N, CA and C of each residue as an Amber inpcrd file, in Angstrom:
protein
   684
   0.8110000  -1.2020000   0.0000000   0.0000000   0.0000000   0.0000000
   0.8520000   1.2630000   0.0000000   2.1220000   1.1470000   0.3550000
   2.9890000   2.3270000   0.3620000   4.2350000   2.0020000  -0.4530000
   4.2660000   2.4370000  -1.7000000   5.4000000   2.1150000  -2.5490000
   6.6400000   2.9070000  -2.1690000   6.4490000   4.1460000  -1.6850000
   7.5910000   4.9600000  -1.2830000   7.1730000   5.9160000  -0.1640000
   8.1290000   6.3550000   0.6790000   7.7900000   7.2100000   1.8100000
   7.8080000   8.6870000   1.4350000   7.0940000   9.4720000   2.1930000
   7.0950000  10.9180000   1.9740000   8.2920000  11.5820000   2.6450000
   8.9590000  10.8430000   3.5450000  10.1540000  11.3680000   4.1970000
  11.0610000  10.1880000   4.5360000  12.1900000  10.4620000   5.1300000
  13.1590000   9.4100000   5.4480000  12.5060000   8.3010000   6.2650000
  12.7320000   7.0580000   5.8470000  12.1480000   5.9210000   6.5480000
  12.9850000   4.6870000   6.2540000  12.8930000   3.6970000   7.1220000
  13.6370000   2.4470000   6.9130000  12.7200000   1.2330000   6.8050000
  11.4250000   1.4380000   6.7160000  10.4920000   0.3060000   6.6910000
   9.4880000   0.4500000   5.5570000   8.9230000  -0.6770000   5.1630000
   7.7760000  -0.7750000   4.2590000   8.0940000  -0.5060000   2.7900000
   8.7390000   0.5960000   2.4700000   8.7550000   1.0380000   1.0900000
   9.5500000   0.1010000   0.1710000   9.1070000   0.0410000  -1.0900000
   9.8540000  -0.7180000  -2.0990000  10.9290000   0.1420000  -2.7490000
  10.7220000   1.4390000  -2.7950000  11.8020000   2.3380000  -3.2130000
  11.7940000   3.5700000  -2.3170000  12.9560000   4.2160000  -2.2230000
  13.1500000   5.2570000  -1.2260000  12.8960000   6.6450000  -1.7990000
  12.9560000   7.6370000  -0.9150000  12.7270000   9.0260000  -1.3350000
  13.7310000   9.4700000  -2.3960000  14.9290000   8.8390000  -2.4170000
  15.9570000   9.2100000  -3.3900000  15.9990000   8.2360000  -4.5680000
  14.9650000   7.4040000  -4.7060000  14.7990000   6.4220000  -5.7940000
  15.6960000   5.2080000  -5.6460000  16.3350000   5.0290000  -4.4800000
  17.0510000   3.7830000  -4.2230000  16.0290000   2.6680000  -4.0260000
  16.3150000   1.4760000  -4.5780000  15.3870000   0.3470000  -4.4840000
  15.7830000  -0.5170000  -3.2980000  14.8430000  -0.7630000  -2.3850000
  15.1420000  -1.4200000  -1.1140000  14.9210000  -2.9270000  -1.1550000
  15.3040000  -3.5800000  -0.0560000  15.2070000  -5.0290000   0.0080000
  13.7930000  -5.5490000  -0.1610000  12.7950000  -4.7920000   0.3010000
  11.4130000  -5.2480000   0.1750000  10.9980000  -5.3970000  -1.2810000
  11.5860000  -4.5890000  -2.1560000  11.2890000  -4.7150000  -3.5910000
  11.7210000  -6.0760000  -4.1030000  12.9370000  -6.4760000  -3.7330000
  13.4530000  -7.7530000  -4.2390000  12.7140000  -8.9350000  -3.6160000
  12.3010000  -8.7960000  -2.3660000  11.4860000  -9.8380000  -1.7560000
  10.1340000  -9.9620000  -2.4300000   9.5030000  -8.8240000  -2.7230000
   8.2080000  -8.8470000  -3.4010000   8.3410000  -9.4180000  -4.8040000
   9.4100000  -9.0210000  -5.4960000   9.6120000  -9.5140000  -6.8610000
   9.8300000 -11.0200000  -6.8810000  10.5740000 -11.5200000  -5.8930000
  10.8010000 -12.9630000  -5.8360000   9.4890000 -13.7060000  -5.6070000
   8.6360000 -13.1860000  -4.7430000   7.3610000 -13.8390000  -4.4970000
   6.4430000 -13.8390000  -5.6950000   6.6870000 -12.9360000  -6.6480000
   5.8460000 -12.8320000  -7.8490000   6.4850000 -13.4990000  -9.0630000
   7.5060000 -14.3340000  -8.8530000   8.1190000 -15.0410000  -9.9720000
   7.0830000 -15.8630000 -10.7290000   7.2510000 -16.0420000 -12.0550000
   6.3340000 -16.9080000 -12.8110000   6.2570000 -18.3150000 -12.2280000
   7.4130000 -18.8670000 -11.8490000   7.4740000 -20.1420000 -11.1200000
   8.2150000 -19.8710000  -9.8230000   7.6610000 -20.3410000  -8.7170000
   8.1830000 -19.9420000  -7.4210000   8.1070000 -21.1020000  -6.4370000
   9.1230000 -21.2140000  -5.5790000   9.1020000 -22.2060000  -4.5070000
   9.2360000 -21.4680000  -3.1800000   8.4180000 -21.8520000  -2.2010000
   8.3870000 -21.1230000  -0.9320000   8.0970000 -22.0730000   0.2150000
   8.3280000 -21.5700000   1.4370000   8.0570000 -22.3480000   2.6440000
   7.1330000 -21.5610000   3.5570000   6.2340000 -22.2620000   4.2190000
   5.3590000 -21.6730000   5.2330000   6.1660000 -21.5440000   6.5230000
   6.3230000 -20.3260000   7.0230000   7.1820000 -20.1010000   8.1800000
   6.6240000 -20.6900000   9.4680000   5.3550000 -21.0380000   9.4990000
   4.7730000 -21.6050000  10.7150000   4.8990000 -23.1300000  10.7530000
   4.8680000 -23.7690000   9.6000000   4.9080000 -25.2380000   9.5530000
   6.0710000 -25.7880000   8.7400000   6.7420000 -24.9370000   7.9840000
   7.8200000 -25.3020000   7.0660000   7.3560000 -26.2740000   5.9840000
   6.0800000 -26.1470000   5.6440000   5.5530000 -26.8300000   4.4640000
   6.0710000 -26.1100000   3.2210000   6.6830000 -26.8660000   2.3240000
   7.2000000 -26.3080000   1.0750000   6.1410000 -26.4510000  -0.0120000
   5.9360000 -25.3720000  -0.7530000   4.9370000 -25.3480000  -1.8160000
   5.5660000 -24.8020000  -3.0890000   5.2310000 -25.4100000  -4.2230000
   5.6840000 -24.9340000  -5.5270000   4.5110000 -24.2740000  -6.2360000
   4.7580000 -23.1090000  -6.8350000   3.6920000 -22.3380000  -7.4530000
   3.9740000 -22.1040000  -8.9370000   2.9120000 -22.1160000  -9.7110000
   2.9780000 -21.8400000 -11.1330000   2.0200000 -20.6950000 -11.4300000
   2.5700000 -19.5080000 -11.7080000   1.7550000 -18.3280000 -11.9660000
   1.5010000 -18.1050000 -13.4590000   1.8110000 -19.1080000 -14.2800000
   1.7110000 -18.9340000 -15.7270000   0.4790000 -19.6540000 -16.2750000
   0.1050000 -19.3790000 -17.5310000  -1.0470000 -20.0510000 -18.1430000
  -0.7040000 -21.4070000 -18.7440000   0.5180000 -21.9040000 -18.4770000
   0.9630000 -23.1880000 -19.0210000   1.2660000 -24.1550000 -17.8780000
   0.7420000 -25.3720000 -17.9040000   1.0670000 -26.3390000 -16.8440000
   2.5810000 -26.5920000 -16.7880000   3.0830000 -26.8110000 -15.5840000
   4.4970000 -27.1390000 -15.3870000   4.5830000 -28.6080000 -15.0020000
   5.2380000 -29.3960000 -15.8540000   5.3470000 -30.8380000 -15.6080000
   6.8180000 -31.2260000 -15.4810000   7.0650000 -32.2240000 -14.6560000
   8.4130000 -32.7550000 -14.5060000   9.3690000 -31.8530000 -13.7680000
   8.8550000 -30.9270000 -12.9670000   9.7280000 -30.0510000 -12.1820000
  10.2720000 -30.8150000 -10.9720000  11.3860000 -30.3340000 -10.4550000
  11.9910000 -30.9400000  -9.2680000  12.1960000 -29.8710000  -8.2130000
  11.8390000 -30.1730000  -6.9850000  12.0370000 -29.2630000  -5.8500000
  12.9960000 -29.9210000  -4.8700000  14.0050000 -29.1780000  -4.4490000
  14.9590000 -29.6910000  -3.4680000  15.0850000 -28.7150000  -2.3110000
  15.3750000 -29.2610000  -1.1360000  15.5850000 -28.4620000   0.0690000
  16.8600000 -28.9460000   0.7450000  17.7770000 -28.0240000   1.0150000
  19.0290000 -28.3600000   1.6820000  19.2450000 -27.4020000   2.8370000
  19.6190000 -27.9350000   3.9920000  19.9230000 -27.1290000   5.1690000
  21.4320000 -26.9200000   5.2730000  21.8210000 -25.7190000   5.7310000
  23.2350000 -25.3750000   5.9010000  23.4280000 -24.6950000   7.2520000
  24.5940000 -24.9340000   7.8650000  24.9500000 -24.1310000   9.0270000
  25.6060000 -22.8460000   8.5370000  26.0330000 -21.9890000   9.4480000
  26.5220000 -20.6690000   9.0570000  27.9440000 -20.6920000   8.5100000
  28.5640000 -21.8760000   8.4790000  29.8390000 -22.0140000   7.7740000
  29.6360000 -22.6430000   6.3990000  28.3670000 -22.8710000   6.0370000
  28.0690000 -23.4090000   4.7180000  28.1060000 -24.9110000   4.6150000
  28.2690000 -25.6050000   5.7440000  28.2870000 -27.0750000   5.7190000
  26.8610000 -27.6200000   5.6490000  26.6940000 -28.6980000   4.8920000
  25.3850000 -29.3400000   4.7940000  24.9550000 -29.8860000   6.1450000
  23.6880000 -29.7080000   6.4500000  23.0950000 -30.3170000   7.6440000
  22.2010000 -31.4620000   7.1650000  22.7860000 -32.6450000   7.0400000
  22.0310000 -33.7920000   6.5600000  21.8810000 -33.8080000   5.0530000
  21.0850000 -34.7430000   4.5860000  20.8490000 -34.9180000   3.1610000
  19.7420000 -33.9670000   2.6940000  19.7700000 -33.6580000   1.4190000
  18.7220000 -32.8120000   0.8570000  17.4410000 -33.6190000   0.6770000
  16.3090000 -32.9300000   0.7340000  15.0230000 -33.5160000   0.3810000
  14.7040000 -33.1320000  -1.0540000  14.1910000 -34.0860000  -1.8130000
  13.8620000 -33.8130000  -3.1990000  12.5530000 -34.4880000  -3.5620000
  11.8420000 -33.8730000  -4.4940000  10.5930000 -34.4590000  -4.9730000
  10.2780000 -33.8840000  -6.3390000   9.7050000 -34.7080000  -7.2060000
   9.1980000 -34.2340000  -8.4880000   7.7830000 -33.7110000  -8.2990000
   7.4280000 -32.7310000  -9.1100000   6.1240000 -32.1050000  -8.9400000
   5.5890000 -31.6460000 -10.2880000   4.2740000 -31.7710000 -10.4540000
   3.5530000 -31.2240000 -11.6010000   2.5790000 -30.1830000 -11.0750000
   2.5880000 -29.0000000 -11.6860000   1.7610000 -27.9030000 -11.1870000
   0.8290000 -27.4460000 -12.3020000  -0.4790000 -27.5280000 -12.0760000
  -1.4210000 -27.0600000 -13.0990000  -1.2850000 -25.5600000 -13.3560000
  -1.9550000 -25.1090000 -14.3820000  -1.9840000 -23.6930000 -14.7280000
  -2.4680000 -22.8460000 -13.5540000  -1.7470000 -21.7610000 -13.2660000
  -2.1500000 -20.8030000 -12.2090000  -2.5590000 -21.5350000 -10.9380000
  -1.6390000 -22.3240000 -10.4120000  -1.9770000 -23.1590000  -9.2710000
  -0.7480000 -23.3710000  -8.3990000  -0.9510000 -24.0760000  -7.2910000
   0.1180000 -24.3800000  -6.3470000   0.0480000 -25.8510000  -5.9580000
   1.2050000 -26.4370000  -5.6960000   1.2600000 -27.8490000  -5.3010000
   2.1180000 -27.9880000  -4.0540000   1.5650000 -28.5430000  -2.9620000
   2.4000000 -28.8300000  -1.7890000   3.4130000 -29.9100000  -2.1300000
   4.6100000 -29.7930000  -1.5690000   5.6800000 -30.7300000  -1.9330000
   6.0620000 -31.6060000  -0.7410000   6.6290000 -31.0130000   0.2960000
   7.0070000 -31.7530000   1.5020000   7.2130000 -30.7570000   2.6350000
   7.3820000 -31.2780000   3.8340000   7.6960000 -30.4660000   5.0080000
   9.1700000 -30.6500000   5.3400000   9.8460000 -29.5600000   5.6650000
  11.2400000 -29.6270000   6.1080000  11.2430000 -29.5050000   7.6250000
  11.4020000 -30.5930000   8.3580000  11.2780000 -30.5390000   9.8220000
  12.3430000 -29.6460000  10.4580000  11.9690000 -28.9880000  11.5270000
  12.9200000 -28.2150000  12.3310000  13.2370000 -29.0660000  13.5590000
  14.0950000 -30.0490000  13.3800000  14.4060000 -31.0120000  14.4330000
  15.1640000 -30.3440000  15.5850000  14.9840000 -30.8430000  16.8220000
  15.7160000 -30.2840000  17.9600000  17.2310000 -30.3690000  17.8080000
  17.7130000 -31.3120000  16.9910000  19.1580000 -31.4800000  16.8110000
  19.7780000 -30.4010000  15.9250000  18.9470000 -29.6380000  15.2050000
  19.4590000 -28.6160000  14.2920000  19.9280000 -27.3900000  15.0650000
  20.9160000 -26.6530000  14.5270000  21.3280000 -25.4010000  15.1750000
  20.1500000 -24.4440000  15.3080000  20.1920000 -23.6260000  16.3420000
  19.0900000 -22.7010000  16.5860000  18.9140000 -21.7060000  15.4450000
  20.0050000 -21.4030000  14.7200000  19.9470000 -20.5650000  13.5290000
  20.6780000 -21.2850000  12.4070000  19.9970000 -21.4860000  11.2990000
  20.6100000 -22.1240000  10.1320000  19.8640000 -21.6800000   8.8840000
  20.3700000 -22.0910000   7.7250000  19.7920000 -21.6880000   6.4490000
  19.0500000 -22.8440000   5.7950000  17.9520000 -22.5000000   5.1280000
  17.2080000 -23.4400000   4.2920000  17.2420000 -22.9030000   2.8710000
  17.8140000 -23.6770000   1.9450000  17.8800000 -23.2820000   0.5350000
  16.9080000 -24.1600000  -0.2660000  15.9010000 -23.5250000  -0.8470000
  14.9410000 -24.2050000  -1.7070000  15.2860000 -23.9110000  -3.1620000
  15.2120000 -24.9350000  -3.9970000  15.4930000 -24.7790000  -5.4190000
  14.4600000 -25.5530000  -6.2190000  13.9210000 -24.9120000  -7.2570000
  13.0190000 -25.6000000  -8.1780000  13.6100000 -25.5280000  -9.5790000
  13.7200000 -26.6770000 -10.2380000  14.2330000 -26.7600000 -11.5960000
  13.1780000 -27.3690000 -12.5030000  13.3130000 -27.0920000 -13.8100000
  12.3860000 -27.7120000 -14.7500000  12.8930000 -29.0950000 -15.1320000
  12.2340000 -29.7420000 -16.0780000  12.5730000 -31.1220000 -16.4390000
  13.9600000 -31.2350000 -17.0580000  14.5350000 -30.1120000 -17.5200000
  15.8700000 -30.1200000 -18.1180000  16.9460000 -29.6990000 -17.1280000
  16.5520000 -29.4130000 -15.8990000  17.5150000 -29.0250000 -14.8770000
  17.7780000 -27.5370000 -14.7760000  17.0560000 -26.7300000 -15.5550000
  17.2150000 -25.2790000 -15.4900000  16.5480000 -24.7370000 -14.2280000
  17.2690000 -23.8920000 -13.4930000  16.7240000 -23.3430000 -12.2510000
  15.5990000 -22.3620000 -12.5720000  14.4300000 -22.6120000 -12.0030000
  13.2730000 -21.7350000 -12.1610000  13.1100000 -20.7910000 -10.9770000
  13.4620000 -21.2630000  -9.7900000  13.2870000 -20.4460000  -8.5870000
  14.2520000 -20.9320000  -7.5140000  14.7920000 -19.9750000  -6.7740000
  15.6670000 -20.2900000  -5.6390000  15.2840000 -19.3650000  -4.5010000
  15.1880000 -19.9180000  -3.3060000  14.7440000 -19.1350000  -2.1590000
  15.5420000 -19.5710000  -0.9350000  16.1040000 -18.6210000  -0.2070000
  16.9150000 -18.9320000   0.9700000  16.2520000 -18.3390000   2.2130000
  16.0240000 -19.1850000   3.2020000  15.4210000 -18.7600000   4.4760000
  16.4430000 -18.9310000   5.5910000  16.4300000 -18.0230000   6.5600000
  17.1960000 -18.2540000   7.7950000  16.1910000 -18.6420000   8.8670000
  16.3520000 -19.8490000   9.3820000  15.3940000 -20.4210000  10.3280000
  15.9510000 -20.3010000  11.7480000  15.0740000 -19.9350000  12.6760000
  15.4840000 -19.7840000  14.0680000  14.2900000 -20.0860000  14.9630000
  14.5760000 -20.4420000  16.2100000  13.5070000 -20.7700000  17.1590000
  13.0120000 -19.5290000  17.8970000  13.9380000 -18.7030000  18.3280000
  13.5910000 -17.4680000  19.0470000  14.3400000 -16.3080000  18.4170000
  13.7800000 -15.1080000  18.5890000  14.4170000 -13.9350000  17.9870000
  15.8740000 -13.7960000  18.4150000  16.1610000 -14.1410000  19.6550000
  17.5250000 -13.9890000  20.1570000  18.5090000 -14.9350000  19.4710000
  17.9900000 -15.9970000  18.8290000  18.8770000 -16.9250000  18.1230000
  19.5900000 -16.2410000  16.9680000  19.0130000 -15.1610000  16.4500000
  19.6350000 -14.4620000  15.3310000  20.9280000 -13.7680000  15.7260000
  21.1800000 -13.6540000  17.0310000  22.4310000 -13.0600000  17.4810000
  23.6390000 -13.8970000  17.0660000  23.3830000 -15.1460000  16.6670000
  24.4840000 -15.9940000  16.2010000  25.1640000 -15.3990000  14.9750000
  24.4520000 -14.5540000  14.2220000  25.0720000 -13.8960000  13.0720000
  26.2440000 -13.0180000  13.4980000  26.2110000 -12.5210000  14.7260000
  27.2880000 -11.6540000  15.1940000  28.5870000 -12.4240000  15.4310000
  28.4890000 -13.7490000  15.5090000  29.6900000 -14.5630000  15.7110000
  30.1790000 -15.2220000  14.4170000  29.4920000 -14.9910000  13.3080000
  29.9290000 -15.5920000  12.0500000  31.2240000 -14.9210000  11.5950000
  32.2430000 -15.7010000  11.2800000  33.5120000 -15.0950000  10.8520000
  33.3320000 -14.2290000   9.6080000  34.1630000 -13.1960000   9.5060000
  34.1600000 -12.3560000   8.3230000  34.5870000 -13.1810000   7.1130000
  33.9320000 -12.9380000   5.9880000  34.2930000 -13.6230000   4.7550000
  34.5930000 -12.5960000   3.6740000  35.0660000 -13.0610000   2.5230000
  35.4630000 -12.1650000   1.4490000  34.6270000 -12.4660000   0.2020000
  34.2470000 -11.4080000  -0.4850000  33.5290000 -11.5290000  -1.7590000
  34.3460000 -10.8130000  -2.8240000  34.6230000 -11.5030000  -3.9170000
  35.4130000 -10.9250000  -5.0020000  34.5940000 -10.9030000  -6.2770000
  35.0280000 -10.0920000  -7.2350000  34.3310000 -10.0260000  -8.5080000
  34.9210000  -8.9580000  -9.3900000  34.3480000  -8.7910000 -10.5690000
  34.7580000  -7.7450000 -11.4970000  33.5130000  -7.1750000 -12.1550000
  33.6360000  -5.9580000 -12.6800000  32.5060000  -5.2560000 -13.2670000
  32.7530000  -5.0810000 -14.7550000  31.7690000  -5.4780000 -15.5760000
  31.8720000  -5.3380000 -17.0270000  30.7490000  -4.4480000 -17.5280000
  31.0530000  -3.6190000 -18.5210000  30.0540000  -2.7290000 -19.0970000
  29.6320000  -3.2360000 -20.4590000  28.3150000  -3.1930000 -20.7120000
  27.7480000  -3.6240000 -21.9830000  26.7840000  -2.5380000 -22.4450000
  27.3040000  -1.5470000 -23.1650000  26.4730000  -0.4210000 -23.5420000
  26.0880000   0.3690000 -22.3070000  24.7760000   0.4740000 -22.0460000
  24.3220000   1.2190000 -20.8860000  24.0970000   0.3790000 -19.6570000
  24.4060000  -0.9190000 -19.7210000  24.2320000  -1.8000000 -18.5710000
  25.5790000  -2.3690000 -18.1300000  25.5620000  -2.9680000 -16.9400000
  26.7670000  -3.5760000 -16.3760000  26.4220000  -4.9860000 -15.9000000
  27.4500000  -5.7830000 -15.7380000  27.2550000  -7.1050000 -15.1430000
  28.4450000  -7.4220000 -14.2520000  28.1920000  -8.2360000 -13.2640000
  29.2540000  -8.6710000 -12.3660000  28.9860000 -10.1010000 -11.9490000
  30.0380000 -10.8480000 -11.7150000  29.9340000 -12.1730000 -11.1170000
  30.6650000 -12.1240000  -9.7870000  29.9100000 -12.2730000  -8.7000000
  30.4690000 -12.1890000  -7.3630000  30.6470000 -13.5920000  -6.7960000
  31.7370000 -13.7980000  -6.0870000  32.0420000 -15.1120000  -5.5220000
  32.4480000 -14.9660000  -4.0590000  31.8880000 -15.8180000  -3.2330000
  32.2750000 -15.8830000  -1.8240000  33.5260000 -16.7450000  -1.7340000
  34.6560000 -16.1130000  -1.4870000  35.9330000 -16.8410000  -1.4520000
  36.3420000 -17.2410000  -0.0370000  35.4870000 -16.9880000   0.9460000
  35.8050000 -17.3040000   2.3310000  35.2650000 -18.6520000   2.7570000
  35.2400000 -18.8680000   4.0730000  34.8380000 -20.1700000   4.6190000
  33.5770000 -20.0900000   5.4660000  32.8450000 -18.9850000   5.3690000
  31.5520000 -18.8730000   6.0440000  30.5730000 -18.2190000   5.0830000
  29.2910000 -18.2760000   5.4140000  28.2900000 -17.6730000   4.5340000
  28.4960000 -16.1610000   4.4850000  28.2030000 -15.5700000   3.3380000
  28.1800000 -14.1140000   3.2030000  26.7280000 -13.6870000   3.3280000
  26.4250000 -12.9550000   4.3930000  25.0360000 -12.6700000   4.7440000
  24.5850000 -11.3180000   4.2060000  23.4200000 -11.3250000   3.5670000
  22.7140000 -10.1080000   3.1840000  23.5890000  -9.1370000   2.3930000
  24.0800000  -9.6180000   1.2650000  24.9250000  -8.7970000   0.3940000
  24.0760000  -7.7170000  -0.2770000  24.5630000  -6.4960000  -0.2350000
  23.8850000  -5.3520000  -0.8580000  24.8290000  -4.7010000  -1.8540000
  24.3400000  -4.5030000  -3.0730000  25.1300000  -3.9100000  -4.1370000
  24.6890000  -2.4680000  -4.3740000  25.6580000  -1.6140000  -4.7100000
  25.3590000  -0.2030000  -4.9410000  26.3010000   0.3280000  -6.0210000
  25.7450000   0.6860000  -7.1910000  26.5490000   1.2420000  -8.2750000
  26.9470000   2.6660000  -7.9170000  28.2340000   3.0010000  -8.1350000
  28.7710000   4.2910000  -7.7060000  29.5700000   4.9560000  -8.8240000
  29.6760000   6.2800000  -8.7370000  30.5820000   7.0470000  -9.5880000
  31.3850000   7.9920000  -8.7070000  32.1900000   8.8480000  -9.3380000
  33.0110000   9.8240000  -8.5990000  33.8720000   9.1370000  -7.5530000
  34.6160000   8.1120000  -8.0230000  35.5050000   7.3600000  -7.1290000
  34.7640000   6.7370000  -5.9580000  33.5300000   6.3190000  -6.2110000
  32.7550000   5.6260000  -5.1910000  31.9830000   6.5180000  -4.2610000
  32.0000000   7.8210000  -4.4800000  31.3750000   8.7560000  -3.5490000
  29.9050000   9.0210000  -3.8330000  29.4400000   8.7330000  -5.0720000
  28.0720000   9.0820000  -5.4510000  27.3230000   7.8570000  -5.9270000
  26.1500000   7.5880000  -5.3460000  25.3140000   6.4880000  -5.8010000
  24.6480000   6.8490000  -7.1210000  24.5330000   5.8640000  -8.0040000
  23.8500000   6.0620000  -9.2710000  22.3910000   5.6610000  -9.0710000
  21.5090000   6.6630000  -9.0780000  20.0970000   6.4370000  -8.7860000
  19.2240000   7.0780000  -9.8620000  18.1590000   6.3690000 -10.2830000
  17.8000000   5.0000000  -9.8970000  18.6030000   3.9540000 -10.6860000
  18.8010000   2.8030000 -10.0790000  19.4670000   1.6640000 -10.7070000
  18.7270000   0.3930000 -10.3060000  18.4980000  -0.4810000 -11.2680000
  17.8810000  -1.7730000 -10.9890000  18.9270000  -2.8790000 -11.1060000
  18.7860000  -3.8880000 -10.2520000  19.7040000  -5.0230000 -10.2090000
  18.8910000  -6.2970000 -10.4280000  19.4670000  -7.2500000 -11.1610000
  18.7530000  -8.5130000 -11.3690000  18.5820000  -9.2700000 -10.0710000
  19.4320000  -8.9960000  -9.0830000  19.2630000  -9.5270000  -7.7360000
  20.0360000  -8.6340000  -6.7790000  19.5810000  -8.5830000  -5.5500000
  20.2440000  -7.7790000  -4.5280000  19.7660000  -8.2630000  -3.1670000
  20.4890000  -7.8920000  -2.1150000  20.1650000  -8.3220000  -0.7490000
  20.0700000  -9.8510000  -0.6850000  21.1470000 -10.5320000  -1.0220000
  21.1420000 -11.9960000  -1.0990000  22.2700000 -12.5870000  -0.2640000
  22.2380000 -13.9180000  -0.1240000  23.2560000 -14.6690000   0.6120000
  24.0920000 -15.4720000  -0.3820000  25.3800000 -15.6690000  -0.0490000
  26.2330000 -16.5600000  -0.8200000  26.8780000 -17.5670000   0.1200000
  26.7720000 -18.8360000  -0.2210000  27.4580000 -19.8710000   0.5290000
  28.9490000 -19.8410000   0.1990000  29.8130000 -20.4210000   1.0340000
  31.2420000 -20.4630000   0.7060000  31.4710000 -21.1180000  -0.6520000
  32.2370000 -20.4490000  -1.5000000  32.5210000 -20.9680000  -2.8310000
  31.4430000 -20.7030000  -3.8570000  30.2940000 -20.1920000  -3.4300000
  29.1870000 -19.9510000  -4.3540000  29.3870000 -18.6210000  -5.0720000
  28.9180000 -18.5610000  -6.3200000  28.9980000 -17.3360000  -7.0950000
  27.6250000 -16.9840000  -7.6580000  27.4410000 -15.7230000  -7.9810000
  26.1760000 -15.2410000  -8.5490000  26.4790000 -14.1570000  -9.5710000
  25.8210000 -14.2640000 -10.7340000  25.9340000 -13.2250000 -11.7450000
  24.7690000 -12.2540000 -11.6040000  25.0820000 -10.9670000 -11.6280000
  24.0770000  -9.9270000 -11.4460000  24.1880000  -8.9340000 -12.5990000
  23.0450000  -8.5980000 -13.1830000  22.9780000  -7.5560000 -14.2110000
  22.5230000  -6.2580000 -13.5630000  23.1760000  -5.1610000 -13.9240000
  22.9320000  -3.8580000 -13.2970000  22.4960000  -2.8880000 -14.3800000
  21.3380000  -2.2520000 -14.1800000  20.7530000  -1.3860000 -15.2040000
  20.4830000  -0.0010000 -14.6270000  21.4610000   0.9170000 -14.7490000
  21.2120000   2.2870000 -14.2950000  20.2750000   3.0080000 -15.2570000
  19.4790000   3.9140000 -14.7180000  18.5440000   4.6870000 -15.5370000
  19.1120000   6.0540000 -15.9110000  20.3260000   6.3360000 -15.4870000
  21.0230000   7.5710000 -15.8430000  22.4470000   7.2050000 -16.2330000
  23.1650000   8.1540000 -16.8000000  24.5430000   7.9030000 -17.2070000
  25.4050000   7.5560000 -15.9930000  26.2620000   6.5500000 -16.1520000
  27.1180000   6.1110000 -15.0380000  28.5440000   5.9200000 -15.5340000
  29.0740000   6.9240000 -16.2080000  30.4210000   6.8330000 -16.7730000
  31.4540000   6.6170000 -15.6580000  32.3480000   5.6760000 -15.8760000
  33.3880000   5.3950000 -14.8940000  32.8650000   4.8040000 -13.6110000
  31.8360000   3.9590000 -13.7230000  31.1820000   3.4250000 -12.5260000
  32.0070000   2.3330000 -11.8570000  31.7800000   2.1770000 -10.5730000
  32.2980000   1.0510000  -9.7930000  31.1400000   0.4880000  -8.9770000
  31.3550000  -0.6710000  -8.3890000  30.2960000  -1.3380000  -7.6400000
  30.7380000  -1.5420000  -6.2020000  29.9740000  -0.9910000  -5.2660000
  30.2470000  -1.1960000  -3.8500000  29.4950000  -2.4400000  -3.3820000
  30.2260000  -3.3810000  -2.7780000  29.6490000  -4.6230000  -2.2670000
  29.7210000  -4.5760000  -0.7440000  28.5480000  -4.5720000  -0.1030000
  28.4700000  -4.5440000   1.3490000  27.7520000  -5.7990000   1.8420000
  27.9240000  -6.1240000   3.1110000  27.2430000  -7.2700000   3.6880000
  27.3900000  -7.2850000   5.1930000  26.6010000  -8.1520000   5.8250000
  26.5890000  -8.1840000   7.2850000  27.9310000  -8.6100000   7.8480000
  28.5830000  -9.5450000   7.1680000  29.8520000 -10.0580000   7.6960000
  30.9570000 -10.0400000   6.6500000  30.9090000  -9.0510000   5.7450000
  32.0030000  -8.8820000   4.7940000  32.5090000  -7.4500000   4.8890000
  33.8010000  -7.2970000   4.6330000  34.3490000  -5.9590000   4.5520000
  33.8970000  -5.3070000   3.2570000  33.5630000  -4.0160000   3.3180000
  33.1320000  -3.3290000   2.1170000  34.1820000  -3.4850000   1.0210000
  33.7210000  -3.8740000  -0.1650000  34.6090000  -4.1320000  -1.2920000
  34.1390000  -3.3340000  -2.4900000  35.0560000  -2.6890000  -3.1840000
  34.7280000  -1.9700000  -4.4120000  35.2000000  -2.7950000  -5.5950000
  34.2760000  -3.0680000  -6.5160000  34.5520000  -3.8860000  -7.6860000
  34.6110000  -2.9810000  -8.9120000  35.6510000  -3.1380000  -9.7000000
  35.8380000  -2.3300000 -10.9120000  35.7430000  -3.2210000 -12.1560000
């Protein structure tokens, strides 16, 4: 109901007073994917959704748990699923067993019959709000990458080269030696997590000229990095 605020604010809005696009935008966009996989936060029931006018057959849904160093917590759950037109199909429940760490990650992935990723969703699961304080003890990790220009757009491939998860990575296109944000700018993904050794390609589309741009990479447990 509130796409942007009338004054400085840190909640609700999908874009800010200065046209910066916030994390809620990317969360909303992910939920509106043509094909989407999600979990119910109260029961951890996993559901696959098809928002298109074409039935989806032969899809595969997998769920893998990770600790905050990126190690697998047990085996992944997998199931094949067929989803009718404009419909949803329950897949399985991912139990929150007492043996699991109080804070850990759940990575859901849905692929089509050829193995192409249709949707990926990462949840941080916890029992009590105070369990999230475990993020403060996660070792610092490093994210590396390079920035390429293609006409008026840019692309980067970022890689977590450390030994712990990179939490809540935020990208910001900059000019003037990194001093000025390029606004508005859209990113193919932002505010995301990277497991150790994992990489992600991101396309960056500024709506104004960004000559001599660089990319600032920030995160909860990474040192600010400028990518050229």
